[in-house]
């Protein structure tokens, strides 16, 4: 094995890459080879306050710039993202492990939010009513919140930050991105492109770090809004701490997404869809399907057989290889071991392991963090492998006897991020979409991630806070509404009035 030099990954504050000292460091790996490739800086409270100061100073000038001119920066950023799409995708694969085509898809989904943000002059238009009372006009307008921070997970190093900062900065805010310390290089590439697009220094900052920097962001009074995406325990605590310090917070958490397969569904088509939805990106997607709920014994038998046949041929390997595999490694060795431990737990709990992918051999990469796909059948809803988010390539089959039982199973789970139903029956699909307690529903669509011009977010313990990410909710989150009521004097006025005003 050739030794890869370990590179230093620092911060981008006030338009410059910061010097190396005095930060603590965490290792960054290429999961496909198992090598340490980087050492990422972990900001302390002082470094975090430097980033907040830079963002705070840049605020007045940036928010005074017309929305049209802010949109033009977004247009240029979009063009640069298109130019550098391959470079960004490769950087994602190198630190996350997902296969290259999947990484390209991720960048494209982020780019779509930039396209949405290019329409900010239109999106910021308020409402206007003439003559709400005699000679009185009233209108609303949207103002930026101020300094906003985004704290993001490892599994979408480009897309999840791009759910946040394009809209935030187009609205006139400045932004501090605190990416995952497991995949920190890609956000720095995005910062370079924003600079090239003409964004003034301090408007967008990348602060690498862990808990210490997050705690400072949550408590510093100059930060007005926090967007978080990650696991539920952290989301809940960020929501509580941020709110207690007077900030608006949107905190998206974990998931356990169910796909219901009705007896009338195209079972082969559903199995194809499940393979991508359960095992794509090694199951490390918040919208991955981790529970299949076939309705009726015959449906279950056919579905499990169809999945088993496909699993025998799943190609696993380094996502950067020319003959691109279908599934790459897990993000770290620890995470791989944790997922493997869940398979042990499932066996102890009495689930039937139909396909065991734990022992996988990827030629040329003996130290990569690989784990093959696992399929459990006869999983019951009291098992830990059913209730907990595994976040790996492990699919559980929970059999339901009828449609109502399937709906009840999905609705009893504490998470409610996304869900899907596969059926040819419009009535079943429509009833499911209405009855199901989840934020995003697919009908014969396994991963129903809303487009950039809709908003993304789950229900129940998959999201804390009122507003979803991107789309119209993104504009609402990153702006404060002001409503103005105006009357202009017309010649000689009446005497002063001392009663509560009512519109006449
Ligand atoms: P994580 O919760 O471990 O980390 C997310 C972010 O929080 C990182 O930036 C991390 O540095 C920071 N963090 C971690 N511990 C912290 C602490 N104690 N205090 C303050 N900050 C802390 O999540 P992850 O492992 O990076 O990502 C996987 C999780 O993210 C899964 O649960 C997945 O479902 C979830 N996710 C959800 C969505 C969604 O839209 N709902 C999208 C992507 C990922």
mmCIF file of C-alpha atoms and ligand atoms in Angstrom, residues 151-156 160 163 178-182 209-211 214-215 228-232 234-235 237-238 252-255 285-286 389 391 417 456 458 462, ligand 1:
data_model
loop_
_atom_site.group_PDB
_atom_site.id
_atom_site.type_symbol
_atom_site.label_atom_id
_atom_site.label_comp_id
_atom_site.label_asym_id
_atom_site.label_seq_id
_atom_site.Cartn_x
_atom_site.Cartn_y
_atom_site.Cartn_z
ATOM 1 C CA UNK A 151 -24.033 22.494 11.550
ATOM 2 C CA UNK A 152 -24.019 19.580 9.128
ATOM 3 C CA UNK A 153 -23.596 15.776 9.109
ATOM 4 C CA UNK A 154 -20.992 13.622 7.354
ATOM 5 C CA UNK A 155 -23.304 11.940 4.895
ATOM 6 C CA UNK A 156 -23.903 14.833 2.470
ATOM 7 C CA UNK A 160 -26.816 19.520 3.160
ATOM 8 C CA UNK A 163 -29.737 23.283 1.655
ATOM 9 C CA UNK A 178 -19.538 24.023 10.793
ATOM 10 C CA UNK A 179 -19.222 20.830 8.706
ATOM 11 C CA UNK A 180 -18.801 17.281 9.932
ATOM 12 C CA UNK A 181 -15.255 16.606 11.041
ATOM 13 C CA UNK A 182 -15.451 13.262 9.168
ATOM 14 C CA UNK A 209 -14.747 21.760 14.732
ATOM 15 C CA UNK A 210 -16.640 19.567 17.116
ATOM 16 C CA UNK A 211 -18.744 20.088 20.221
ATOM 17 C CA UNK A 214 -20.938 24.261 18.323
ATOM 18 C CA UNK A 215 -21.450 25.273 21.941
ATOM 19 C CA UNK A 228 -28.730 21.729 12.166
ATOM 20 C CA UNK A 229 -28.858 18.387 10.372
ATOM 21 C CA UNK A 230 -27.619 15.240 12.111
ATOM 22 C CA UNK A 231 -28.684 12.599 14.602
ATOM 23 C CA UNK A 232 -31.768 13.012 16.800
ATOM 24 C CA UNK A 234 -27.839 16.092 19.031
ATOM 25 C CA UNK A 235 -30.684 17.761 17.087
ATOM 26 C CA UNK A 237 -30.105 19.255 22.377
ATOM 27 C CA UNK A 238 -29.155 21.896 19.755
ATOM 28 C CA UNK A 252 -33.359 17.917 11.442
ATOM 29 C CA UNK A 253 -32.674 14.560 13.059
ATOM 30 C CA UNK A 254 -32.533 10.838 12.388
ATOM 31 C CA UNK A 255 -34.851 8.500 10.551
ATOM 32 C CA UNK A 285 -28.777 8.463 3.883
ATOM 33 C CA UNK A 286 -31.395 10.056 6.090
ATOM 34 C CA UNK A 389 -31.419 4.027 13.397
ATOM 35 C CA UNK A 391 -27.426 4.065 9.319
ATOM 36 C CA UNK A 417 -38.835 11.478 8.070
ATOM 37 C CA UNK A 456 -37.444 19.192 3.093
ATOM 38 C CA UNK A 458 -39.670 15.112 8.616
ATOM 39 C CA UNK A 462 -37.039 13.511 12.865
HETATM 40 P P1 LIG B 1 -24.057 13.711 14.209
HETATM 41 O O1 LIG B 1 -25.284 14.085 14.932
HETATM 42 O O2 LIG B 1 -23.067 12.829 14.865
HETATM 43 O O3 LIG B 1 -23.248 15.033 13.765
HETATM 44 C C1 LIG B 1 -23.869 16.091 13.093
HETATM 45 C C2 LIG B 1 -23.112 17.379 13.392
HETATM 46 O O4 LIG B 1 -23.190 17.661 14.782
HETATM 47 C C3 LIG B 1 -21.631 17.324 13.035
HETATM 48 O O5 LIG B 1 -21.256 18.554 12.482
HETATM 49 C C4 LIG B 1 -20.963 17.093 14.374
HETATM 50 O O6 LIG B 1 -19.665 17.637 14.437
HETATM 51 C C5 LIG B 1 -21.888 17.805 15.334
HETATM 52 N N1 LIG B 1 -21.897 17.194 16.669
HETATM 53 C C6 LIG B 1 -21.718 15.892 16.963
HETATM 54 N N2 LIG B 1 -21.818 15.710 18.296
HETATM 55 C C7 LIG B 1 -22.072 16.919 18.850
HETATM 56 C C8 LIG B 1 -22.278 17.374 20.179
HETATM 57 N N3 LIG B 1 -22.262 16.549 21.212
HETATM 58 N N4 LIG B 1 -22.528 18.689 20.366
HETATM 59 C C9 LIG B 1 -22.563 19.529 19.329
HETATM 60 N N5 LIG B 1 -22.363 19.144 18.050
HETATM 61 C C10 LIG B 1 -22.131 17.859 17.802
HETATM 62 O O7 LIG B 1 -24.538 13.068 12.800
HETATM 63 P P2 LIG B 1 -23.658 12.341 11.694
HETATM 64 O O8 LIG B 1 -23.216 11.020 12.201
HETATM 65 O O9 LIG B 1 -22.648 13.262 11.140
HETATM 66 O O10 LIG B 1 -24.776 12.139 10.550
HETATM 67 C C11 LIG B 1 -25.675 11.063 10.537
HETATM 68 C C12 LIG B 1 -27.006 11.441 11.158
HETATM 69 O O11 LIG B 1 -27.554 12.574 10.477
HETATM 70 C C13 LIG B 1 -28.061 10.357 11.024
HETATM 71 O O12 LIG B 1 -28.760 10.270 12.221
HETATM 72 C C14 LIG B 1 -28.942 10.850 9.888
HETATM 73 O O13 LIG B 1 -30.270 10.357 9.909
HETATM 74 C C15 LIG B 1 -28.914 12.305 10.135
HETATM 75 N N6 LIG B 1 -29.283 13.055 8.943
HETATM 76 C C16 LIG B 1 -30.526 13.603 8.913
HETATM 77 C C17 LIG B 1 -30.928 14.290 7.797
HETATM 78 C C18 LIG B 1 -32.292 14.899 7.744
HETATM 79 O O14 LIG B 1 -32.563 15.630 6.806
HETATM 80 N N7 LIG B 1 -33.178 14.647 8.685
HETATM 81 C C19 LIG B 1 -30.060 14.439 6.697
HETATM 82 C C20 LIG B 1 -28.795 13.873 6.779
HETATM 83 C C21 LIG B 1 -28.409 13.175 7.910
#
